[in-house]
Coordinates of C-alpha atoms in Angstrom, one line a residue:
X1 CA -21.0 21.2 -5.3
X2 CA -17.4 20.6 -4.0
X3 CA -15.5 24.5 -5.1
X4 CA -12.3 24.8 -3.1
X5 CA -10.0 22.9 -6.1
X6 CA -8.0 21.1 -2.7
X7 CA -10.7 20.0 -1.1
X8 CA -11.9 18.1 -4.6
X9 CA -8.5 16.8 -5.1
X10 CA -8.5 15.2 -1.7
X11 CA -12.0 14.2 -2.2
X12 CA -10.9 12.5 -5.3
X13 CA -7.7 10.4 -3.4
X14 CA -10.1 9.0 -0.7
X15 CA -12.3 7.7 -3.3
X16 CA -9.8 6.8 -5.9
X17 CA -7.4 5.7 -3.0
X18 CA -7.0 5.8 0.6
X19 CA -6.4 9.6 1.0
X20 CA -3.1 11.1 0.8
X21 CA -0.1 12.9 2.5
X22 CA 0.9 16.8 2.1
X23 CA 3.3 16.2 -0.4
X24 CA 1.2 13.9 -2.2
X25 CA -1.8 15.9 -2.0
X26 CA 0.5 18.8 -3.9
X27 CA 1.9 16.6 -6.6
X28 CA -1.6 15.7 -7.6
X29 CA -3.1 19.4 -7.4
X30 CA -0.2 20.4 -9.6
X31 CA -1.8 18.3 -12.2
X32 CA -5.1 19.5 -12.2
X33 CA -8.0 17.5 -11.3
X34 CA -8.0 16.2 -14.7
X35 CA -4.9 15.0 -14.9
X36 CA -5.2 13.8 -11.7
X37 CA -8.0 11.4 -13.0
X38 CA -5.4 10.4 -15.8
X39 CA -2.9 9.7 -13.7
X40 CA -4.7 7.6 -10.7
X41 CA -6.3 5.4 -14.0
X42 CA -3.0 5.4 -15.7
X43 CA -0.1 4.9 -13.6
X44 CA 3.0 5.1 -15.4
X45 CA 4.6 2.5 -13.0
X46 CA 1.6 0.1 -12.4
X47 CA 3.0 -2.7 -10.1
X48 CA 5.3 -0.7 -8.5
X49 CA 6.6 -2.5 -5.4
X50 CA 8.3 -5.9 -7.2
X51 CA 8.1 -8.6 -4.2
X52 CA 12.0 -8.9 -4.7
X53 CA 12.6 -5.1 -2.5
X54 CA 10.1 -6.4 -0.2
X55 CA 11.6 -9.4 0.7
X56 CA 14.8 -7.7 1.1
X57 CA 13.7 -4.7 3.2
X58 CA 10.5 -6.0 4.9
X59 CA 11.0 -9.7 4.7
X60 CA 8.0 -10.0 6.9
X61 CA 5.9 -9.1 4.6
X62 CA 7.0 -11.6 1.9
X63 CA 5.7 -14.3 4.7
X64 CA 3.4 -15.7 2.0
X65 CA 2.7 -18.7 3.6
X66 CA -0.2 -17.5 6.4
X67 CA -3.1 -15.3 6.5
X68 CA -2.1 -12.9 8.6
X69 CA 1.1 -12.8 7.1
X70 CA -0.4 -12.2 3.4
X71 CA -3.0 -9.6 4.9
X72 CA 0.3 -7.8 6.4
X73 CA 1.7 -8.1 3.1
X74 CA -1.3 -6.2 1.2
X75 CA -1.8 -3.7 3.8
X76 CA 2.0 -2.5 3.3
X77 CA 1.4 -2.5 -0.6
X78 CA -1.8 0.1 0.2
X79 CA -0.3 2.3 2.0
X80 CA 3.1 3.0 0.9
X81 CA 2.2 2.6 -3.0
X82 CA 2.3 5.2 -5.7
X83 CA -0.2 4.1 -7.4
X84 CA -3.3 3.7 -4.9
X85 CA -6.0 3.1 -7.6
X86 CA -4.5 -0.2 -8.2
X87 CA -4.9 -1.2 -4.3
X88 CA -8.6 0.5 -4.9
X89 CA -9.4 -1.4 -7.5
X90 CA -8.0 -4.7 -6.0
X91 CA -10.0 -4.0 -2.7
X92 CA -13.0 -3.5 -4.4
X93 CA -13.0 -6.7 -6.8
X94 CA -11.8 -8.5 -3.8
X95 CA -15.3 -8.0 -2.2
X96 CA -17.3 -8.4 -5.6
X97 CA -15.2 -11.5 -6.4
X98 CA -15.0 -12.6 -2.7
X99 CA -12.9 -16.0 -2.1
X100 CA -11.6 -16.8 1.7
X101 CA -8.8 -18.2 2.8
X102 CA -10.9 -20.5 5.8
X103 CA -12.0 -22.3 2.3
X104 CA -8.8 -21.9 0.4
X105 CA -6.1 -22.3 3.6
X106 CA -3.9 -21.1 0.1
X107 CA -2.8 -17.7 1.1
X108 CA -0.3 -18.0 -2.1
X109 CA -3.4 -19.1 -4.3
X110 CA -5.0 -15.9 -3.0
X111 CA -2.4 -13.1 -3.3
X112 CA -2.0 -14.8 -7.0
X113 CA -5.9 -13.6 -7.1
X114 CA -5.3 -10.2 -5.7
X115 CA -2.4 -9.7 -7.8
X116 CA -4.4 -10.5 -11.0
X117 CA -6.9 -8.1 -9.7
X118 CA -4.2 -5.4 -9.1
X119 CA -3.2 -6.3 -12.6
X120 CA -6.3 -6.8 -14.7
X121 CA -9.0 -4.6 -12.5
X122 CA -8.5 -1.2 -14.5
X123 CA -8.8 -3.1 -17.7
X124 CA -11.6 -5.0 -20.1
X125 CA -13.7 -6.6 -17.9
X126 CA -14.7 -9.5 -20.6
X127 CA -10.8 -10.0 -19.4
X128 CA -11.5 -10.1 -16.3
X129 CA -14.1 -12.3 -16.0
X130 CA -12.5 -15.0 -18.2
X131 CA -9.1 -14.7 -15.7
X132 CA -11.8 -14.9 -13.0
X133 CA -13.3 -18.0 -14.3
X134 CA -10.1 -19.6 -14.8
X135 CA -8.3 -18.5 -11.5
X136 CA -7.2 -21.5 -9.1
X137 CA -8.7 -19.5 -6.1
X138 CA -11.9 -19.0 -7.7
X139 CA -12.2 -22.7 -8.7
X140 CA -11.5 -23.6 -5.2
X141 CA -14.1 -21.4 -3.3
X142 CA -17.1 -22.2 -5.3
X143 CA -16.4 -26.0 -6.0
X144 CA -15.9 -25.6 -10.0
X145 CA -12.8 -28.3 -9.2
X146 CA -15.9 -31.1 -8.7
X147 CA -18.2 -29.7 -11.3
X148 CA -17.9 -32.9 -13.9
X149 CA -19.6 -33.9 -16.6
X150 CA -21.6 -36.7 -15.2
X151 CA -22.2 -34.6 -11.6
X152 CA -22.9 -31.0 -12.2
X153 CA -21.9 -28.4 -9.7
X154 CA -24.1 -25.3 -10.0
X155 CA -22.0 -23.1 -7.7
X156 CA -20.0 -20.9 -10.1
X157 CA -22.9 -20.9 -12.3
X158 CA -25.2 -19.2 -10.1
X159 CA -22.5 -16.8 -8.5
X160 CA -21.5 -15.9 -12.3
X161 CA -24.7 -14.6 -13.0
X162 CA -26.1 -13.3 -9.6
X163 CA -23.1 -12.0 -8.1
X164 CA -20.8 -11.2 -10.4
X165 CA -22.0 -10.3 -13.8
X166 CA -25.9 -9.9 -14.0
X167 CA -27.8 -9.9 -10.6
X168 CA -30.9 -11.7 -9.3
X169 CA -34.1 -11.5 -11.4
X170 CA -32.2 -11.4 -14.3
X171 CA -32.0 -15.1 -15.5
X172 CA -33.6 -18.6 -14.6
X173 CA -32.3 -21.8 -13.0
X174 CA -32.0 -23.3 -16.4
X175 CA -29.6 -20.4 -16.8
X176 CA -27.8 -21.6 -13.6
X177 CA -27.9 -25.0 -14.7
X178 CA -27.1 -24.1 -18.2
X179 CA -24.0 -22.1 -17.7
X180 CA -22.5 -24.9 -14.8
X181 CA -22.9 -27.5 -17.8
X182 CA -20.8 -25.1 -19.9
X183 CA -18.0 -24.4 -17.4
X184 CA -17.1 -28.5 -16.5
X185 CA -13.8 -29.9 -16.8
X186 CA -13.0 -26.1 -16.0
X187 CA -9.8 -26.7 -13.4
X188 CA -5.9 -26.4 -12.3
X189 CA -3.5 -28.2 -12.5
X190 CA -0.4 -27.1 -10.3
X191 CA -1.9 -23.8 -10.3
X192 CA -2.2 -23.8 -13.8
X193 CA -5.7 -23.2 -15.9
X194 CA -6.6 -27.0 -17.7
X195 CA -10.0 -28.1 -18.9
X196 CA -10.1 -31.8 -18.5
X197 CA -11.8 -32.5 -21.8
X198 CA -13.1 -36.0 -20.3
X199 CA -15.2 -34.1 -17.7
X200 CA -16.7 -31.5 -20.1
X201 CA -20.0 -31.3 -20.9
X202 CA -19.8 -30.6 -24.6
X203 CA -24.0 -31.6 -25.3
X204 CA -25.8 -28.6 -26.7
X205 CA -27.3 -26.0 -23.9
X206 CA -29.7 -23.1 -24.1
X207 CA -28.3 -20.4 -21.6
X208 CA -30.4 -16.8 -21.9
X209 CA -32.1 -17.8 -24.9
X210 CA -29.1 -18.9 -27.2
X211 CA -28.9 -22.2 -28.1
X212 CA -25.5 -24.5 -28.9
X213 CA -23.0 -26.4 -27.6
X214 CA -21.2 -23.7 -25.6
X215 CA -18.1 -23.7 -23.0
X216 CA -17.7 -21.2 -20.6
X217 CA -15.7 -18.9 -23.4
X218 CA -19.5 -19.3 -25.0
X219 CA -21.5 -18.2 -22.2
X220 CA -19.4 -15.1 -20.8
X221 CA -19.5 -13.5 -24.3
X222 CA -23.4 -13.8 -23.6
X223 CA -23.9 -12.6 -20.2
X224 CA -21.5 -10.1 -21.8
X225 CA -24.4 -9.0 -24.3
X226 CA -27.2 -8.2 -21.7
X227 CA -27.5 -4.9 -21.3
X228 CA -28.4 -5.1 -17.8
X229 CA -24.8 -6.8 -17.0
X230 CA -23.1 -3.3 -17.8
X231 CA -26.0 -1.0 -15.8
X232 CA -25.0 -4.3 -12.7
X233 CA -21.5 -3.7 -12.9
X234 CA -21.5 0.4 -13.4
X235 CA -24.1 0.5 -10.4
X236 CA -21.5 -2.0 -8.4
X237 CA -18.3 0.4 -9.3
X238 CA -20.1 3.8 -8.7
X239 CA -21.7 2.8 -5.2
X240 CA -18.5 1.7 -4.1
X241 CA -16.5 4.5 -5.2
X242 CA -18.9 7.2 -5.0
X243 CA -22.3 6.4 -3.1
X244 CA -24.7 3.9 -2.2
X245 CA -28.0 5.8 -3.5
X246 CA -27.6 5.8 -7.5
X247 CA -30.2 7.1 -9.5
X248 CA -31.7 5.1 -11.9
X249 CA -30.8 6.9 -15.0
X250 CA -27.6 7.7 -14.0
X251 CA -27.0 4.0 -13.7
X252 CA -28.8 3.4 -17.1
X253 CA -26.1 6.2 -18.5
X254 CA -23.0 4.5 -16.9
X255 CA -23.8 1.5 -18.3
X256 CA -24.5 2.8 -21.8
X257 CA -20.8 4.1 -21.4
X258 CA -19.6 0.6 -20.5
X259 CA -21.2 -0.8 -23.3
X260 CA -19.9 1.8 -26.1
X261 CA -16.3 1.1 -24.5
X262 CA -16.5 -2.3 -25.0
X263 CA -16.5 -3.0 -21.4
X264 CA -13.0 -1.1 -20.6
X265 CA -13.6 -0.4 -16.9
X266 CA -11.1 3.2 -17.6
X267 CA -13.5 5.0 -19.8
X268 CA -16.4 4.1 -17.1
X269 CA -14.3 5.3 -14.1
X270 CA -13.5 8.1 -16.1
X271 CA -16.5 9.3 -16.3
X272 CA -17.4 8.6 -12.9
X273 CA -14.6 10.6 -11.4
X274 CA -15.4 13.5 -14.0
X275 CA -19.3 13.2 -13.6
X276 CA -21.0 16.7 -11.8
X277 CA -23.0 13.8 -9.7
X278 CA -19.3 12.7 -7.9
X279 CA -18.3 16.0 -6.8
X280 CA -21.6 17.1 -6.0
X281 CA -23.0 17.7 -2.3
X282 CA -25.0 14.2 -2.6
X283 CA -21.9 12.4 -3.0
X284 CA -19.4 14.1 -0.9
X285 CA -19.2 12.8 2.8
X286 CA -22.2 10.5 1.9
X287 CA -19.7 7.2 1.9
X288 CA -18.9 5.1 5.0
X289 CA -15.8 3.4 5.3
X290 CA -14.8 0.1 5.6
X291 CA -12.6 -1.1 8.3
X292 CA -9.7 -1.5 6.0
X293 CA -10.2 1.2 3.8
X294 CA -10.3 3.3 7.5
X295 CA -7.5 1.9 9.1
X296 CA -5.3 2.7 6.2
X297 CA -7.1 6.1 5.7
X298 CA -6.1 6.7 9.0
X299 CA -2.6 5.9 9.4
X300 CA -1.9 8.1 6.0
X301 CA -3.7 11.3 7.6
X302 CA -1.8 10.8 10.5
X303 CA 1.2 11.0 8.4
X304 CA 2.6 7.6 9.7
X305 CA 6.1 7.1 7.8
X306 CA 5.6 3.5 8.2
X307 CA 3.6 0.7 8.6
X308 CA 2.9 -0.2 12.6
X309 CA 3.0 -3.5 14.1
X310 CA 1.1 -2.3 17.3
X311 CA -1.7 -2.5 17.3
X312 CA -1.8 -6.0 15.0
X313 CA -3.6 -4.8 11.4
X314 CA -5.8 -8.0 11.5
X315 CA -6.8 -7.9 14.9
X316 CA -8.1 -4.1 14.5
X317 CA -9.9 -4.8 11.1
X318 CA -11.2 -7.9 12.5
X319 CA -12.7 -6.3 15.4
X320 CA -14.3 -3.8 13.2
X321 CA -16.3 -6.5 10.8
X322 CA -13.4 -7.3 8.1
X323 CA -11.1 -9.8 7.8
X324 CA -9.1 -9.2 4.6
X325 CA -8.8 -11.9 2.7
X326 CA -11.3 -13.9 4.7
X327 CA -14.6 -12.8 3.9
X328 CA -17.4 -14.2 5.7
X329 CA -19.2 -15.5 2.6
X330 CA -19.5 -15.8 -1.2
X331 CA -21.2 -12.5 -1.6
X332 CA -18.4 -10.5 0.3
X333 CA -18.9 -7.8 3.3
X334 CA -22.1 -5.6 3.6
X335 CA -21.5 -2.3 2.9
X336 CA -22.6 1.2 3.5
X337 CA -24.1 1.5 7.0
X338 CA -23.9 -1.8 8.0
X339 CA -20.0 -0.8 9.1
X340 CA -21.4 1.5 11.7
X341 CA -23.6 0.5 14.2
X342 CA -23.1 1.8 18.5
X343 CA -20.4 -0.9 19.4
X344 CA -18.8 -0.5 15.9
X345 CA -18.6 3.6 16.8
X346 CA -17.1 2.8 19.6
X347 CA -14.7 0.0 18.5
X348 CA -13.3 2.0 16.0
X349 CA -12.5 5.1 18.5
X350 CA -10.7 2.4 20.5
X351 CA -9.1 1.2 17.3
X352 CA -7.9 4.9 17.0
X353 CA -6.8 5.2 20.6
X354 CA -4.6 1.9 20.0
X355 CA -3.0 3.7 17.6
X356 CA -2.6 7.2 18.9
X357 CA -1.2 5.5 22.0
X358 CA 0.2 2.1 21.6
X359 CA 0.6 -0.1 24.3
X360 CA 4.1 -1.7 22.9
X361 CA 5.1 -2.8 26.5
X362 CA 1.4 -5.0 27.1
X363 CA 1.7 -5.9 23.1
X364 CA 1.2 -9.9 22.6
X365 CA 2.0 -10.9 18.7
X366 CA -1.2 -12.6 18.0
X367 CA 0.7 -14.8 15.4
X368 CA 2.4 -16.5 18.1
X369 CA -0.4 -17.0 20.9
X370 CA -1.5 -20.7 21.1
X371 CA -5.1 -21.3 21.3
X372 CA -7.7 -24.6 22.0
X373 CA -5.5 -27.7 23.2
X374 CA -2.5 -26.4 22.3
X375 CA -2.9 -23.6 24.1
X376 CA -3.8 -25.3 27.3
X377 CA -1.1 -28.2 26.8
X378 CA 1.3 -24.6 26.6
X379 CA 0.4 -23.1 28.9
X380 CA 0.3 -26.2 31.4
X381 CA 3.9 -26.8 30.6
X382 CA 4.9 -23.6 31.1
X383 CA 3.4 -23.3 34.6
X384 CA 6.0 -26.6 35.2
X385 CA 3.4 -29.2 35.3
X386 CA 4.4 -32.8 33.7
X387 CA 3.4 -34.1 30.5
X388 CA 0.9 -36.1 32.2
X389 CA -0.9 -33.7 33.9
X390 CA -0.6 -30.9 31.4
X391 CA -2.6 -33.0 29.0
X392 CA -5.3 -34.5 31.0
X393 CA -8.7 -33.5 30.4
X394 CA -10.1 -31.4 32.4
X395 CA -13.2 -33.6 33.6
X396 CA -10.5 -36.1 34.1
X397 CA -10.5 -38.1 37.3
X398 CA -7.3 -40.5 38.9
X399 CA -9.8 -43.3 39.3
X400 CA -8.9 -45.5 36.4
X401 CA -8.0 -48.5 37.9
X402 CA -7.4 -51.0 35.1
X403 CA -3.5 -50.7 33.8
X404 CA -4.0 -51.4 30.1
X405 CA -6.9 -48.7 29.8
X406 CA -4.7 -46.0 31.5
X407 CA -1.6 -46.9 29.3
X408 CA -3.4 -47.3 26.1
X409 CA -5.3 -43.7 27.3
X410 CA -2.1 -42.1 28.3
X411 CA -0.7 -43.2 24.9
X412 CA -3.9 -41.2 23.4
X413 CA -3.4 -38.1 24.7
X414 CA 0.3 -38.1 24.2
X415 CA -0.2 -38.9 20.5
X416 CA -2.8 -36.4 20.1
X417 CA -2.0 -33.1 22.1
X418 CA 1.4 -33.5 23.2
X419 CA 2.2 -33.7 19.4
X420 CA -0.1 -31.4 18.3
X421 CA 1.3 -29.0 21.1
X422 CA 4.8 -29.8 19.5
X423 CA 4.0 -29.3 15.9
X424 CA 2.3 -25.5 16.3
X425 CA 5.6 -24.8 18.7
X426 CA 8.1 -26.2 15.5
X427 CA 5.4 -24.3 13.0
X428 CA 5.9 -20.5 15.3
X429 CA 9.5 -21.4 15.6
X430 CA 9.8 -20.8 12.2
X431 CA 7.8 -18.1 11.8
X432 CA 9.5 -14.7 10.9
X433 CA 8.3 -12.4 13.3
X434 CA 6.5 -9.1 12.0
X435 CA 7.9 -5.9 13.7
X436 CA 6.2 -4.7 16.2
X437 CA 7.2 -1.0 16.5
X438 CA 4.5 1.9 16.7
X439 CA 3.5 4.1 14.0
X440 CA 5.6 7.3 13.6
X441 CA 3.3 10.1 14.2
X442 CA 4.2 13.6 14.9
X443 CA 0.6 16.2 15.7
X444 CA 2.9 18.2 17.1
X445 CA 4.9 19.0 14.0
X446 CA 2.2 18.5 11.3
X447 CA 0.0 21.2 13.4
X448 CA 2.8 23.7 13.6
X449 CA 3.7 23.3 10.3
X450 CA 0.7 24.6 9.0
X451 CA 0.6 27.7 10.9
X452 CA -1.6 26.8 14.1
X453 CA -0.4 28.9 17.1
X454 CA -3.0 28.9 19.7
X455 CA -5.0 25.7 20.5
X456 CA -8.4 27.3 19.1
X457 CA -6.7 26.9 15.8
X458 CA -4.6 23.7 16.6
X459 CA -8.2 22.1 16.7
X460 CA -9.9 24.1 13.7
X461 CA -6.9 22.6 11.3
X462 CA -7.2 18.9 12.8
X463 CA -11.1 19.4 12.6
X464 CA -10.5 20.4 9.0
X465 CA -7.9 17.5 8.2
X466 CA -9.5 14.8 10.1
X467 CA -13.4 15.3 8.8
X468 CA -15.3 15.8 5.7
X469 CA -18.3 17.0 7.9
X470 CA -19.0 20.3 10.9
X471 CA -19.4 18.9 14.1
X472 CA -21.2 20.8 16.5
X473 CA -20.0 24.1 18.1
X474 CA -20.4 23.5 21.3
X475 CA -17.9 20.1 20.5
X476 CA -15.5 22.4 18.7
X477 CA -15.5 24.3 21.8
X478 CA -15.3 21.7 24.2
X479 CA -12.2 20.4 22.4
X480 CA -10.4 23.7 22.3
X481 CA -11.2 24.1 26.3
X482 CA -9.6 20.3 26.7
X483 CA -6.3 20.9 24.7
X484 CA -6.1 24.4 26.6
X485 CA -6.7 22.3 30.2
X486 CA -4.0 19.7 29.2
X487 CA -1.5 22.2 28.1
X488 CA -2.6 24.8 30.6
X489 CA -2.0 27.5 27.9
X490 CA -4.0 28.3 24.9
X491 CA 0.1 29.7 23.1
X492 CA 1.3 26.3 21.4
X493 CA 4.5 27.6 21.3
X494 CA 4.7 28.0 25.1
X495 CA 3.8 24.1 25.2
X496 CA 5.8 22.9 22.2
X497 CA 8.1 20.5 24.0
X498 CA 4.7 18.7 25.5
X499 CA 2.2 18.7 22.9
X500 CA 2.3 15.6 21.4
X501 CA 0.0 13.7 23.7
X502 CA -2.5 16.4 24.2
X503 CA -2.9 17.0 20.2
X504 CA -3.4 13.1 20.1
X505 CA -6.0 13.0 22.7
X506 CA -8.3 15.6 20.6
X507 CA -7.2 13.9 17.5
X508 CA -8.8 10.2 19.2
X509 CA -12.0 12.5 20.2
X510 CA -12.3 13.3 16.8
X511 CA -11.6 9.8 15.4
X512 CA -14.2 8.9 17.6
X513 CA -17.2 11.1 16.2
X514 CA -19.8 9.4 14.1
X515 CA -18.8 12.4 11.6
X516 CA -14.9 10.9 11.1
X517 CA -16.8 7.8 9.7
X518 CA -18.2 9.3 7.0
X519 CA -16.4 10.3 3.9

């Protein structure tokens, strides 16, 4: 059990957010844990960054148009927020409810999702699923769009009840079938919710052992009466803010509070966050992160005052195992362990290396490289070859002897990569670039502030700051001989004017340790 009342509060900000700054961290211990709970459930500002300020002081941000762009745009939004259980929330439906932009190629259609999420996710989850059901992006991604009448599409039938309301084993393929029939006609129009009443099934159905002629309105308030779709979506919620091995009568619990409340998702996080079980030894430092939840972890306990653009978010999440906003199927990212296994470890201490120590000068914008054929034609042309030998093939030969086949060929190629070359270049020239500074980060203050004066304790407070976990003493010791070596003094303030880069060497050691991975 958790008894130091700071280290629960910043126990409680991981989970109920992404961790939290100094200040923060003092504001919310001011409350009492309590009130703490209150407040992260009930902000009194929810939706506090209006898209209007950040088009006008991070207009990057606002690029709407792209993935990367859009994935920029969220990360800023969870990390500079005052109210991170709305970004927690979002995150988490975002994986339950998983749609992908490779499907979508709408990143507008999805931020409209993430947004509802942001909106809706701390509220009645009969609301929920109905927005859900009705959302453009959702209708997309699993095909409800060509789910007619006279051709039934089963997708969002099946994923309703195994994914995202009931789980498998709980109902039959009639079920599926069943609750497609109800949901046809079910589309947008202009982004807008329509049922096309000349596609709609309207015949009589039997779905989970009720019988009539129900819509989708019909078989949501059914799934909605199961019991075991409140234990499905109480387990879901408590393994992903507290830990992956539930017990079953807790679950059975949590569920029954679901049910009593109606299925108002506050009154079950509430009694998550207050339950002995959260604060318990069990559940703390028994949660692995996920690469975006770590990355933006990270960059808040490093006290970064603003959001880097070196190292590129997408490319570091993306080389740990998520893409936000892309996820790699219907049912979302693996959790739990799957994040770590030995070339994950390791990727994510390089991930922390890039941003202890940014390489700003070596720094390509991966928003504006070119790749396949364009990329070749590119870099061809920019090497000072011709057009007609930067797009030849490259199995190409000068033995074409006939003159209409090497015209009508040349034509080809012109047509096809010299214009395709063209268009990317016109679509990047119009691309507002993302900022590409390095995060703000200052060991040497943060360390000093808090009282460290000899590198023994300069590494027992970033030990204590950085992990949830003990290392090993003969690690803690070997990290107290390295800052000592690379300062050549164990007095901090005999050092103070070059300690930045040693404190951020220990700092990425620790990142580094399977132990930092845990939370």
């Amino acid at each position: 059990m958790i008894s130091n009342d700071t280290a629960l509060m910043a126990h409680l900000l991981r989970r109920a957010g992404f961790g939290a700054s100094r200040d923060e961290l003092e504001g919310y211990l001011a409350m009492g844990y309590k009130g703490a709970v209150d407040a992260l459930l009930n902000p009194t500002d929810p939706g506090n960054m209006p898209d209007d300020l950040i088009r006008r002081y991070h207009v990057e941000q606002s690029e709407l148009r792209d993935l990367p762009g859009s994935a920029a745009y969220w990360m800023y939004r969870m990390i500079s927020t005052a109210c991170p259980m709305e970004e927690k929330i979002a995150l988490f439906w975002h994986g339950l409810f998983a749609t992908g932009y490779t499907k979508l190629n709408q990143a507008r259609t999805q931020l409209n999702q993430v947004d509802m999420f942001r909106r809706s996710g701390l509220g009645s989850f009969e609301d929920l699923l109905l927005e859900l059901s009705r959302d453009p992006a959702m209708i997309i991604w699993l095909d409800n769009n060509e789910n007619h009448g006279d051709s039934i599409n089963e997708n969002y039938g099946r994923e309703l009840l195994e994914l995202f309301s009931m789980g498998i084993g709980n109902y039959t393929e009639q079920d599926v079938r069943e609750a497609a029939r109800a949901f046809t006609g079910w589309n947008f129009d202009n982004l807008d919710f329509v049922v096309n009443a000349s596609q709609h099934d309207d015949g009589e159905k039997t779905f989970l052992g009720r019988t009539g002629n129900f819509d989708g309105v019909d078989v949501l308030d059914i799934i909605l009466e199961q019991p075991v779709t409140a234990e499905y979506i109480a387990g879901k919620l408590y393994r992903f803010f507290a830990r992956d091995d539930l017990p079953e009568t807790l679950q059975k619990e949590l569920g029954a509070i679901f049910r009593d409340n109606d299925y108002e998702l506050r009154p079950l996080l509430t009694a998550i966050f207050l339950s002995r079980d959260f604060y318990s030894e069990a559940t703390y430092g028994a949660h692995i992160k996920g690469p975006v939840e770590h990355v933006i972890a990270m960059l808040k306990q490093l006290g970064a005052e603003d959001v880097p653009g070196v190292p590129d978010f997408n490319s570091t999440t993306i080389a740990l195992g998520q893409h936000l906003l892309n996820p790699p199927s219907v049912a979302g990212w693996a959790q739990g362990q799957s994040w770590i296994t030995p070339a994950m470890l390791q990727e994510r201490g390089n991930v922390a290396f890039d941003y202890l120590f940014p390489n700003v000068i070596a720094f390509r914008d991966p928003n504006f490289l070119s790749r396949g054929g364009d990329g070749t034609v590119g870099e061809r042309l920019r090497n000072g070859q011709n057009f007609t030998t930067a797009i030849a093939l490259e199995d190409e030969t000068a033995e074409m002897t006939a003159f209409n086949m090497a015209n009508r060929e040349r034509d080809e190629l012109f047509n096809t990569r010299v214009s395709g070359y063209r268009a990317w270049a016109e679509a990047v020239r119009k691309l507002i670039p993302t900022p590409r500074g390095a995060a703000r980060i200052d060991l040497t203050r943060t360390v000093l502030a808090a009282g460290a004066a000899t590198t023994s304790e300069a590494v027992d407070y970033l030990l204590g700051r950085f992990l949830r976990m003990p290392i090993s003493p003969d690690l803690r010791d070997g990290l107290v001989e390295l800052l000592g070596d690379e300062l050549g003094t164990t007095d901090l303030a005999r050092a103070n004017t070059y300690l930045e880069d040693p404190l951020r060497m220990v700092t990425h050691l620790i990142m580094s340790t399977p132990e930092y991975q845990i939370d």
